[in-house]
Short mmCIF file of C-alpha atoms in Angstrom, two decimals:
data_model
loop_
_atom_site.label_atom_id
_atom_site.label_comp_id
_atom_site.label_asym_id
_atom_site.label_seq_id
_atom_site.Cartn_x
_atom_site.Cartn_y
_atom_site.Cartn_z
CA UNK C 1 0.00 0.00 0.00
CA UNK C 2 1.44 3.35 -1.05
CA UNK C 3 1.91 6.09 1.53
CA UNK C 4 -0.14 9.26 1.04
CA UNK C 5 1.80 12.44 0.40
CA UNK C 6 1.79 15.25 2.97
CA UNK C 7 -0.97 17.22 1.25
CA UNK C 8 -3.24 14.19 1.03
CA UNK C 9 -2.64 13.41 4.71
CA UNK C 10 -3.54 16.99 5.65
CA UNK C 11 -6.76 16.71 3.67
CA UNK C 12 -7.90 13.39 5.14
CA UNK C 13 -6.96 14.52 8.65
CA UNK C 14 -8.99 17.71 8.21
CA UNK C 15 -11.93 15.67 6.92
CA UNK C 16 -11.72 13.29 9.88
CA UNK C 17 -11.62 16.21 12.33
CA UNK C 18 -14.58 17.87 10.59
CA UNK C 19 -16.58 14.62 10.73
CA UNK C 20 -15.98 14.40 14.48
CA UNK C 21 -16.77 18.08 15.14
CA UNK C 22 -20.00 18.01 13.12
CA UNK C 23 -21.20 14.73 14.61
CA UNK C 24 -21.10 13.07 11.18
CA UNK C 25 -18.94 10.15 12.28
CA UNK C 26 -21.62 7.51 12.81
CA UNK C 27 -19.30 4.55 12.25
CA UNK C 28 -16.31 6.21 14.01
CA UNK C 29 -14.13 6.18 10.92
CA UNK C 30 -12.84 9.68 11.64
CA UNK C 31 -12.26 8.77 15.28
CA UNK C 32 -10.34 5.64 14.27
CA UNK C 33 -8.22 7.53 11.75
CA UNK C 34 -7.29 10.28 14.21
CA UNK C 35 -6.52 7.72 16.93
CA UNK C 36 -4.33 5.68 14.59
CA UNK C 37 -2.51 8.79 13.35
CA UNK C 38 -1.66 9.74 16.94
CA UNK C 39 -0.65 6.18 17.77
CA UNK C 40 1.52 6.00 14.64
CA UNK C 41 3.26 9.24 15.62
CA UNK C 42 4.09 7.81 19.04
CA UNK C 43 5.22 4.49 17.57
CA UNK C 44 7.51 6.32 15.17
CA UNK C 45 9.10 8.06 18.16
CA UNK C 46 9.59 4.69 19.88
CA UNK C 47 11.17 3.29 16.71
CA UNK C 48 13.59 6.21 16.39
CA UNK C 49 14.61 6.03 20.05
CA UNK C 50 15.06 2.25 19.91
CA UNK C 51 17.20 2.54 16.80
CA UNK C 52 19.32 5.25 18.42
CA UNK C 53 19.69 3.15 21.57
CA UNK C 54 20.84 0.09 19.65
CA UNK C 55 23.09 1.98 17.22
CA UNK C 56 24.92 4.26 19.59
CA UNK C 57 26.07 2.13 22.46
CA UNK C 58 22.97 1.48 24.55
CA UNK C 59 23.72 4.34 26.93
CA UNK C 60 21.68 5.09 30.03
CA UNK C 61 20.27 8.36 28.63
CA UNK C 62 19.16 6.65 25.42
CA UNK C 63 17.50 3.89 27.46
CA UNK C 64 15.73 6.53 29.56
CA UNK C 65 14.50 8.28 26.39
CA UNK C 66 13.22 4.96 25.03
CA UNK C 67 11.38 4.26 28.29
CA UNK C 68 9.73 7.70 28.16
CA UNK C 69 8.56 7.05 24.60
CA UNK C 70 7.13 3.66 25.61
CA UNK C 71 5.36 5.23 28.58
CA UNK C 72 3.69 7.74 26.23
CA UNK C 73 2.34 4.78 24.25
CA UNK C 74 0.86 3.30 27.42
CA UNK C 75 -0.63 6.67 28.41
CA UNK C 76 -2.39 6.96 25.06
CA UNK C 77 -4.14 3.67 25.71
CA UNK C 78 -5.16 4.73 29.22
CA UNK C 79 -6.15 8.33 28.46
CA UNK C 80 -8.20 7.35 25.43
CA UNK C 81 -9.79 4.41 27.21
CA UNK C 82 -13.09 6.29 27.63
CA UNK C 83 -14.93 5.05 24.58
CA UNK C 84 -18.35 5.81 26.01
CA UNK C 85 -19.23 7.59 22.79
CA UNK C 86 -17.57 5.00 20.54
CA UNK C 87 -20.62 2.95 19.67
CA UNK C 88 -23.62 4.51 18.02
CA UNK C 89 -26.88 3.90 19.82
CA UNK C 90 -29.50 3.30 17.17
#
């Protein structure tokens, strides 16, 4: 699957945000996209920090940075755990 270019990503992100704001996200597609974009951003940070840790000597500071990035991943799961509005009541 080909990656979208920056302009396309801006457009679909704006559409997802607009769907959420206007209450037009019945099947939570916009919600899912925005969640996955945030999660991907955090995972990319974990990947970069892990690569740096492995490449440059596995120093204590690099390990600490990697742990912080992993903790942010865990926080995303906890903070966003309130899905009370996730399912549409029909």
